Amino acid sequence: MGLRVLWIISHEGGENASIRFSRRFPTVEHRARSLSGSSYVAVPEDSLILQPLLTELGISSSNKSYVAQRDDCIYRPRSPALELRLDGEKTLWPVLNISQGSLILACLPLVDVPSETRPPLSSLLSVSQGLTLLAGLQTFLLGSGGKPYGDGLISRLEMLPSALLQVCPLGTPLDVPLVGVPTTPAVPIPAGTQKQPAWKTGLHRGRAMVNVAVTETVRSMQYGNQSRQDLWDVYGTVTCKCEVEGVLPNVTVTLSLPPNGSPLQDILVHPCVTSLDSSILTSSSVDNLDGSAFSGPYKFPFSPPLEPFRLCSYTSQVPVPPILGLYQLKEEDNQLRLTASLKLHETVKNNFEYCEAHLPLFNRNQMGGADVKVSFGQVDVSKEKNLLVWALGQKFPKSREVSLEAKINFSGQSPGPCDPLCTGLTAYIKLHFKVPDMTLSGCSVDQHSVQVYSSSKPRIATSRELLCKEYYIWNSTGAAPVSGAQMTT
Amino acid sequence: MAENWYGRMRRFSGGPTRFLSETNVEVFLTELLRELRDDRATFNLKVLLLSPLCEYPDLLCSSDSVGQETALDLMSVFAQCPRKSTQFRSHLLVALTCVLICTSCVRSRSHVALDFLDLLFQVAQDVSDVHNDDTSRSLRATACDCLQEMETCCPGLLSQRLELLSGLRQQETSRLHQVYAGLQTVVLKNAVYQLTQEPGAGAEHLKCLLGGNTSFAWEVDQDAFQTDSKDSAMLSSLIQGSMGMMPTLHTGPDCKELRSVLSSLLEESYLFTPLCQAALLHRLTEVVAMVPGIPPTIFRAQLLRLLGTSEVCLFHATLLMKCAFTDSLFSAEDETFLLKRLLVLSQHPLLSIPEKLFYMDCILHFPENRPISCSDSDEALPVLLTPQLASTLLPTVFNDSATMLARLHLQSLVYLEEGVEESRGLVYLYDHLTSMLNIVESGGSREIVVTFFRAAFLFLLYFSQVHSYCLDLSEQLCRLYLRHTRLAPHLINLANQTQERLPECTWAIGLLRGLQKGITKALLGQLSLQDLSWHLKVLTRVAEEREICQHCSLGFLSSVITTSPLGVGGDWRLGNSFLAVCRRVLLHPTLDSLLIPLADILQHLACYYGDADIQDHARLYYTLLTTVSQEKLAMMLAQEAADNGPQVKKRTLSSLMAENEGLTGALTVHQTETAVLCLTLVSSEGPGESGQLHEKETEDVTDVLEAYRSQFGEPGFMPDVTLKYQLVHKQDQDPRFEQLFNIRLHFVLTDDHYEQLQDINVPCVFKGRPPPVVQLRLKPRQPYPTTLRVSAIFTTQDGFSWHTPLPDVHVAFQQSFLPVPTPPSWSGEARLQLFERLWEEISSETGDCAVSLFCCQLQEAELNVLVGKHFCPFLVSHPANEDEFRVLFFLPPQSHLLLKVRSEVDAVHFSIASDSWQLLPLINSYLLTVTSSQEDTTS
């Protein structure tokens, strides 16, 4: 176990790459040398690592359309562990990497399984440890929002040596760096008989408060085509912020479903959950739905950390998508005729925070004239972007159905935006909406079901909301790309 | 000064070896350590100064002794450092650990390492500041981290302290109990492993080990340190899949003590961070696997929590546990559950892409309870994975490239097992491939293009036997090419790779035939220059295939050059592309039937093409085609011709023919695989002329120092250091390198202590004849040791040119010594006078000057031998005067080293004076070397 080296690299589309930070762990390197004997490959100096790494990531020499080393069609599993080709036939493996925007984080775990051939990644615990550390560093450097520019990054990079002294002083990752200081005052824990969790930096003092939020996200692919099944799925997360006194306070949150609600599946829990009932874990999205499956209540006893955290996540199979759409395009007389209709399902609360439909028409000349009629809402035509934005506001009309008709010609002189996924009649409507105070699965946390074993009476708040992501309605008269038997991306 | 250090540290981290080559490592280290002791430097700077020691200890400490000295220095810095600067003290502990481990001081159990261990234990047990703020605890934590690293790198080091560690962990209630637990677990695992290696060790030994009765353990411990191979085995993970042989300790069912330690660690594991928890579980898995007396069910209570976790490292640790214990801990139901979990995790929307890819890899190496195949590295699908289950991982065009390819790979394995006939899955995969092709066709980015070709290759690799799909793919690719000719290199690459990987499969030929057909039927009027040059690249590749008829290729060429305006334009590159196709056709087995069209094309190019070079080549090809028989032509053009001995003429001719292949062979300088030659130092035959003491009359020199110094202003007066080397063959060489001609030696400095060296020419080196001697004239800028990179270019008998690296030439410090360059007319007396004057001046000045004293134990006779052997050319006092020797070294360009050597009662004293204090460490190590070698030879 252990990491030999850690790199943080920034680049601009593969150009101007530079190593912003690197840390070698010579004692792990020392072990690597004795473990691999004659096949030992030393970690090269920083200046020699950039080019092989960018080549392997496929982002070097971005001005050349074909580079044999970079673009060879031979399949090698490239991620999450790259094999870097160094000078003189030598290779460095397994280089783990995480990229976000213009930042690449990479590390090289120790291979401590003797094997004549290359051992599988799954036999090396340091691989999952490396991935965890890299993800933690990424959050530390960029925040969970992930904006890789500006002074924030520079000051974070400056803090990195002291952060690493805490979480990975000698190459063995012990923890991930703390992202922010807890907002509530935390006092050091006085000596006592109860052992303090290593993931808790202090104690909360003051009024007890528990905040539980359920957020569900729905995704969908609708084709409006008899021969192709529409797809949709829902996943939810339960995030908590708990301010409770005590070294190891007990809190229990219970998720419940309405009668006949379909069971929560694929439940994953935060490591602070103390115990789990096996029935909670049995339901899986890869199984066929089983009527007799356990459907709650789902109890999660835990001892909370000081910072907000994701208590659990789940998926759910709901019988219908919240909004059903139909989209049809016809090319006639140098014009494109669009008809679109959207129908809000009756079980969905007709109360949005926002709801918008985007209709991009790419890979054509810029729009000339656009004649748009809608039964409801407003349409904003962006001629430069070849995009119609249909804003539906907070509510659908009583009928819960809206429609749009448009005739558009693309008589502009200059070409509009490009996107190979949206060409000719292969086109889509993309929905963006958010519905407060509801979930599709019906999953909820009752304020009274939250149990806190604490001396003072806690203030408890619960909330829920529905979001959408990757919600596509494809043109039924064109060929939509193949997208799997399930909503899996 | 501080600014200077920040800059130096930046340059160091930018390229440590380069940085160190431009300076003197020992001097740099000395300066670094001095700055660390300097009270004026801020702790921020000091932390920065420690980074070279924390990251590159082996570069800075080239030997164990340097490591020990450095560690001693650092420990004294630690002792003097105020308690409140916790950060710096923590960094110091880390630096010390790195230095001691990497210089093997820990393994050899040097005193410094043992002292440091004591220090670490002191710090780790220092609970006096338990009520202080959180930061002071981190020093204790760091000390434990350091102990853990020492134990990990030198397994067994702390075996006898197990009870102490266990006590520390149990008492601790702050967050620190985690680091104690981590440390205890590593030590426990190593100790148990050592017992397994002891014949006859059993329950009693284990009990003693845990109970602190260390007499048993200690003996084991000592033995374990003797062997290196054991050491390296202990560094590796013990959980290695079904093939791993697990060492076991037979204790019988009675190991209550171990069981209670394990239970208490497991109970507390919930309190650890996920990363530490995973490491702990992994180590305990190893321990339980080694001790059959403990049932794996000891983990049972933790399992549910672990199976539901969202943390990748905890789930991974659970999988490794399954790998170790199989059905003794995991039922068949558990196995099914785990596999389904992996499928869910491999595509979970909330996980990051690298995590999902890792889980997918885990599916391909799923630790089955009853594995059918025994291979431990080959990818094999678990039996439980049905196509229906796997369908959750179907690739889609919305995936990122890596995910898409990994899924395609996995699905291919699934459907391959299922049998491809009437497979719905295969239909899906092919549809997916077509979808991607459509995206490429509508102008996908470079990344999508590359991904598509990789996907196509994967598909062919697994399903090349399903002809209907492959045929269709080939047609689609041809269509795609005609719309996007820039994809030519991708298509050629795909054809090459499928041919290489699937030698039985004729798919690539079909593709190339299709491309040829598409190209030759294209309308010439719409052809752009770009398209044409890609077409010619493809046709060149097509012409390599013996089975493809070349008539239509030639027809196309002919119509392009005769009818299209592009054909005679005179573009040299395009002309070469035409010729490339022709050259390939010249080699084609059906050349006889192609004679007339090819001759027409060549003649046309020779007469009408707008570039003289292309015309010339075309004319040559035409001549060869029309006058030489096909067999001879093939022999001339065959690339292998040059490989069979010195056939210079034949190669030259074919070079003319094919400028891309043969000619480059003759014109390029080849690289030898290993060094062919090396330079060996010719031992000097005593001192040079100027070293002799001349008993001449002293000229009337009023001020020797001034007169001596005035020489340095004279033009042309700059003594250089001349070193003689023999140029010899290295052992066991390829016979073609036995006779080398026209050797040109090139020297590259690795630092800036010397002026750039001139190249040296040597006419020839023959094996078996006396080797030539070359003289290296070094002009120092600083009298430091250095290393020269040497390379040579030479010609072999067959006319090839070669480039070869030579082993580095190391110039030692003492090789730069010269006798003091006084005017030849000076007598010994004047030199002695010069010595005295220099000594006075150095003793009185501060600046760069320094005086020092070196002592060692030598008998008088030994001393005389030493002086005769090493100092003779530099002696300025009379050799008969054996009370005190005065030695004056001149170190070009203008440094001096003065020695007064005198035997005292207890030891021989070497009083040292130098006008350059930076040289002191070098002088010191030089004296150490010469005096110790003296001791060795006389004892």
mmCIF file of N, CA and C in Angstrom, chain A residues 352-408:
data_model
loop_
_atom_site.group_PDB
_atom_site.id
_atom_site.type_symbol
_atom_site.label_atom_id
_atom_site.label_comp_id
_atom_site.label_asym_id
_atom_site.label_seq_id
_atom_site.Cartn_x
_atom_site.Cartn_y
_atom_site.Cartn_z
ATOM 1 N N PHE A 352 -43.641 24.582 -10.403
ATOM 2 C CA PHE A 352 -42.204 24.491 -10.696
ATOM 3 C C PHE A 352 -41.463 25.687 -10.122
ATOM 4 N N GLU A 353 -40.207 25.471 -9.833
ATOM 5 C CA GLU A 353 -39.376 26.649 -9.576
ATOM 6 C C GLU A 353 -39.007 27.262 -10.926
ATOM 7 N N TYR A 354 -38.700 26.389 -11.883
ATOM 8 C CA TYR A 354 -38.532 26.843 -13.267
ATOM 9 C C TYR A 354 -38.775 25.655 -14.179
ATOM 10 N N CYS A 355 -39.134 25.952 -15.416
ATOM 11 C CA CYS A 355 -39.290 24.875 -16.402
ATOM 12 C C CYS A 355 -39.023 25.454 -17.777
ATOM 13 N N GLU A 356 -38.044 24.904 -18.465
ATOM 14 C CA GLU A 356 -37.657 25.410 -19.787
ATOM 15 C C GLU A 356 -37.403 24.252 -20.727
ATOM 16 N N ALA A 357 -37.759 24.448 -21.989
ATOM 17 C CA ALA A 357 -37.412 23.453 -23.001
ATOM 18 C C ALA A 357 -36.454 24.109 -23.991
ATOM 19 N N HIS A 358 -35.337 23.451 -24.250
ATOM 20 C CA HIS A 358 -34.365 23.986 -25.220
ATOM 21 C C HIS A 358 -34.432 23.168 -26.499
ATOM 22 N N LEU A 359 -34.563 23.862 -27.636
ATOM 23 C CA LEU A 359 -34.625 23.167 -28.933
ATOM 24 C C LEU A 359 -33.466 23.640 -29.806
ATOM 25 N N PRO A 360 -32.351 22.942 -29.753
ATOM 26 C CA PRO A 360 -31.212 23.348 -30.593
ATOM 27 C C PRO A 360 -31.352 22.788 -32.007
ATOM 28 N N LEU A 361 -30.909 23.538 -32.993
ATOM 29 C CA LEU A 361 -30.933 23.071 -34.387
ATOM 30 C C LEU A 361 -29.546 23.336 -34.959
ATOM 31 N N PHE A 362 -28.632 22.404 -34.700
ATOM 32 C CA PHE A 362 -27.222 22.652 -35.002
ATOM 33 C C PHE A 362 -26.835 22.136 -36.381
ATOM 34 N N ASN A 363 -25.575 22.364 -36.703
ATOM 35 C CA ASN A 363 -24.983 21.909 -37.963
ATOM 36 C C ASN A 363 -25.760 22.412 -39.187
ATOM 37 N N ARG A 364 -26.235 23.634 -39.118
ATOM 38 C CA ARG A 364 -26.885 24.271 -40.254
ATOM 39 C C ARG A 364 -26.360 25.690 -40.329
ATOM 40 N N ASN A 365 -26.769 26.381 -41.380
ATOM 41 C CA ASN A 365 -26.474 27.812 -41.412
ATOM 42 C C ASN A 365 -27.244 28.500 -40.302
ATOM 43 N N GLN A 366 -26.891 29.735 -40.015
ATOM 44 C CA GLN A 366 -27.633 30.452 -38.978
ATOM 45 C C GLN A 366 -29.083 30.675 -39.411
ATOM 46 N N MET A 367 -29.937 30.752 -38.375
ATOM 47 C CA MET A 367 -31.363 30.928 -38.643
ATOM 48 C C MET A 367 -31.616 32.254 -39.365
ATOM 49 N N GLY A 368 -32.550 32.206 -40.338
ATOM 50 C CA GLY A 368 -33.036 33.448 -40.942
ATOM 51 C C GLY A 368 -34.331 33.820 -40.243
ATOM 52 N N GLY A 369 -35.434 33.523 -40.910
ATOM 53 C CA GLY A 369 -36.725 33.828 -40.296
ATOM 54 C C GLY A 369 -37.187 32.686 -39.417
ATOM 55 N N ALA A 370 -37.915 33.026 -38.346
ATOM 56 C CA ALA A 370 -38.491 31.999 -37.488
ATOM 57 C C ALA A 370 -39.906 32.430 -37.130
ATOM 58 N N ASP A 371 -40.831 31.574 -37.473
ATOM 59 C CA ASP A 371 -42.244 31.875 -37.198
ATOM 60 C C ASP A 371 -42.690 30.860 -36.151
ATOM 61 N N VAL A 372 -42.850 31.318 -34.898
ATOM 62 C CA VAL A 372 -43.103 30.386 -33.796
ATOM 63 C C VAL A 372 -44.441 30.693 -33.144
ATOM 64 N N LYS A 373 -45.224 29.638 -32.918
ATOM 65 C CA LYS A 373 -46.484 29.789 -32.179
ATOM 66 C C LYS A 373 -46.471 28.795 -31.034
ATOM 67 N N VAL A 374 -46.893 29.283 -29.843
ATOM 68 C CA VAL A 374 -46.999 28.345 -28.728
ATOM 69 C C VAL A 374 -48.370 28.480 -28.085
ATOM 70 N N SER A 375 -48.835 27.372 -27.516
ATOM 71 C CA SER A 375 -50.127 27.427 -26.836
ATOM 72 C C SER A 375 -49.973 28.035 -25.458
ATOM 73 N N PHE A 376 -48.734 28.067 -24.963
ATOM 74 C CA PHE A 376 -48.503 28.508 -23.591
ATOM 75 C C PHE A 376 -47.027 28.849 -23.432
ATOM 76 N N GLY A 377 -46.732 29.820 -22.574
ATOM 77 C CA GLY A 377 -45.335 30.162 -22.301
ATOM 78 C C GLY A 377 -44.775 31.123 -23.328
ATOM 79 N N GLN A 378 -43.475 31.349 -23.224
ATOM 80 C CA GLN A 378 -42.816 32.300 -24.112
ATOM 81 C C GLN A 378 -41.643 31.629 -24.807
ATOM 82 N N VAL A 379 -41.382 32.066 -26.058
ATOM 83 C CA VAL A 379 -40.245 31.489 -26.778
ATOM 84 C C VAL A 379 -39.233 32.581 -27.082
ATOM 85 N N ASP A 380 -38.007 32.292 -26.783
ATOM 86 C CA ASP A 380 -36.922 33.206 -27.070
ATOM 87 C C ASP A 380 -36.102 32.575 -28.192
ATOM 88 N N VAL A 381 -36.009 33.296 -29.335
ATOM 89 C CA VAL A 381 -35.279 32.732 -30.469
ATOM 90 C C VAL A 381 -33.870 33.325 -30.492
ATOM 91 N N SER A 382 -32.882 32.482 -30.352
ATOM 92 C CA SER A 382 -31.509 32.974 -30.418
ATOM 93 C C SER A 382 -30.937 32.586 -31.774
ATOM 94 N N LYS A 383 -30.872 33.579 -32.687
ATOM 95 C CA LYS A 383 -30.476 33.253 -34.058
ATOM 96 C C LYS A 383 -29.002 32.888 -34.156
ATOM 97 N N GLU A 384 -28.174 33.525 -33.331
ATOM 98 C CA GLU A 384 -26.732 33.228 -33.402
ATOM 99 C C GLU A 384 -26.478 31.804 -32.924
ATOM 100 N N LYS A 385 -27.249 31.409 -31.916
ATOM 101 C CA LYS A 385 -26.994 30.091 -31.343
ATOM 102 C C LYS A 385 -27.836 28.997 -31.987
ATOM 103 N N ASN A 386 -28.693 29.355 -32.958
ATOM 104 C CA ASN A 386 -29.618 28.388 -33.559
ATOM 105 C C ASN A 386 -30.392 27.619 -32.485
ATOM 106 N N LEU A 387 -30.958 28.378 -31.550
ATOM 107 C CA LEU A 387 -31.577 27.733 -30.395
ATOM 108 C C LEU A 387 -32.905 28.413 -30.077
ATOM 109 N N LEU A 388 -33.938 27.591 -29.853
ATOM 110 C CA LEU A 388 -35.199 28.107 -29.332
ATOM 111 C C LEU A 388 -35.266 27.752 -27.856
ATOM 112 N N VAL A 389 -35.567 28.770 -27.029
ATOM 113 C CA VAL A 389 -35.749 28.495 -25.609
ATOM 114 C C VAL A 389 -37.197 28.783 -25.259
ATOM 115 N N TRP A 390 -37.879 27.718 -24.866
ATOM 116 C CA TRP A 390 -39.315 27.804 -24.598
ATOM 117 C C TRP A 390 -39.497 27.818 -23.073
ATOM 118 N N ALA A 391 -39.814 28.988 -22.526
ATOM 119 C CA ALA A 391 -39.920 29.120 -21.073
ATOM 120 C C ALA A 391 -41.357 28.878 -20.654
ATOM 121 N N LEU A 392 -41.557 27.913 -19.763
ATOM 122 C CA LEU A 392 -42.921 27.565 -19.361
ATOM 123 C C LEU A 392 -43.281 28.129 -17.986
ATOM 124 N N GLY A 393 -42.304 28.739 -17.332
ATOM 125 C CA GLY A 393 -42.597 29.410 -16.071
ATOM 126 C C GLY A 393 -42.842 28.452 -14.928
ATOM 127 N N GLN A 394 -43.748 28.857 -14.013
ATOM 128 C CA GLN A 394 -43.936 28.094 -12.779
ATOM 129 C C GLN A 394 -45.025 27.029 -12.895
ATOM 130 N N LYS A 395 -45.916 27.196 -13.833
ATOM 131 C CA LYS A 395 -47.054 26.267 -13.877
ATOM 132 C C LYS A 395 -47.389 25.891 -15.313
ATOM 133 N N PHE A 396 -47.818 24.654 -15.519
ATOM 134 C CA PHE A 396 -48.436 24.268 -16.780
ATOM 135 C C PHE A 396 -49.877 24.760 -16.732
ATOM 136 N N PRO A 397 -50.569 24.930 -17.879
ATOM 137 C CA PRO A 397 -51.990 25.317 -17.817
ATOM 138 C C PRO A 397 -52.815 24.177 -17.221
ATOM 139 N N LYS A 398 -54.049 24.435 -16.983
ATOM 140 C CA LYS A 398 -54.920 23.444 -16.342
ATOM 141 C C LYS A 398 -54.936 22.114 -17.077
ATOM 142 N N SER A 399 -54.940 22.222 -18.409
ATOM 143 C CA SER A 399 -54.993 20.997 -19.205
ATOM 144 C C SER A 399 -53.727 20.155 -19.039
ATOM 145 N N ARG A 400 -52.698 20.753 -18.474
ATOM 146 C CA ARG A 400 -51.396 20.104 -18.286
ATOM 147 C C ARG A 400 -50.743 19.742 -19.615
ATOM 148 N N GLU A 401 -51.186 20.403 -20.704
ATOM 149 C CA GLU A 401 -50.567 20.117 -22.002
ATOM 150 C C GLU A 401 -50.183 21.427 -22.668
ATOM 151 N N VAL A 402 -49.012 21.441 -23.269
ATOM 152 C CA VAL A 402 -48.596 22.635 -24.012
ATOM 153 C C VAL A 402 -48.064 22.190 -25.365
ATOM 154 N N SER A 403 -48.141 23.104 -26.350
ATOM 155 C CA SER A 403 -47.609 22.715 -27.655
ATOM 156 C C SER A 403 -46.907 23.894 -28.323
ATOM 157 N N LEU A 404 -46.097 23.559 -29.306
ATOM 158 C CA LEU A 404 -45.315 24.569 -30.028
ATOM 159 C C LEU A 404 -45.319 24.198 -31.507
ATOM 160 N N GLU A 405 -45.452 25.226 -32.345
ATOM 161 C CA GLU A 405 -45.316 24.999 -33.793
ATOM 162 C C GLU A 405 -44.410 26.070 -34.329
ATOM 163 N N ALA A 406 -43.538 25.700 -35.231
ATOM 164 C CA ALA A 406 -42.621 26.712 -35.766
ATOM 165 C C ALA A 406 -42.225 26.382 -37.189
ATOM 166 N N LYS A 407 -41.972 27.459 -37.944
ATOM 167 C CA LYS A 407 -41.389 27.284 -39.283
ATOM 168 C C LYS A 407 -40.109 28.096 -39.298
ATOM 169 N N ILE A 408 -39.042 27.462 -39.654
ATOM 170 C CA ILE A 408 -37.760 28.157 -39.585
ATOM 171 C C ILE A 408 -37.001 27.962 -40.891
#
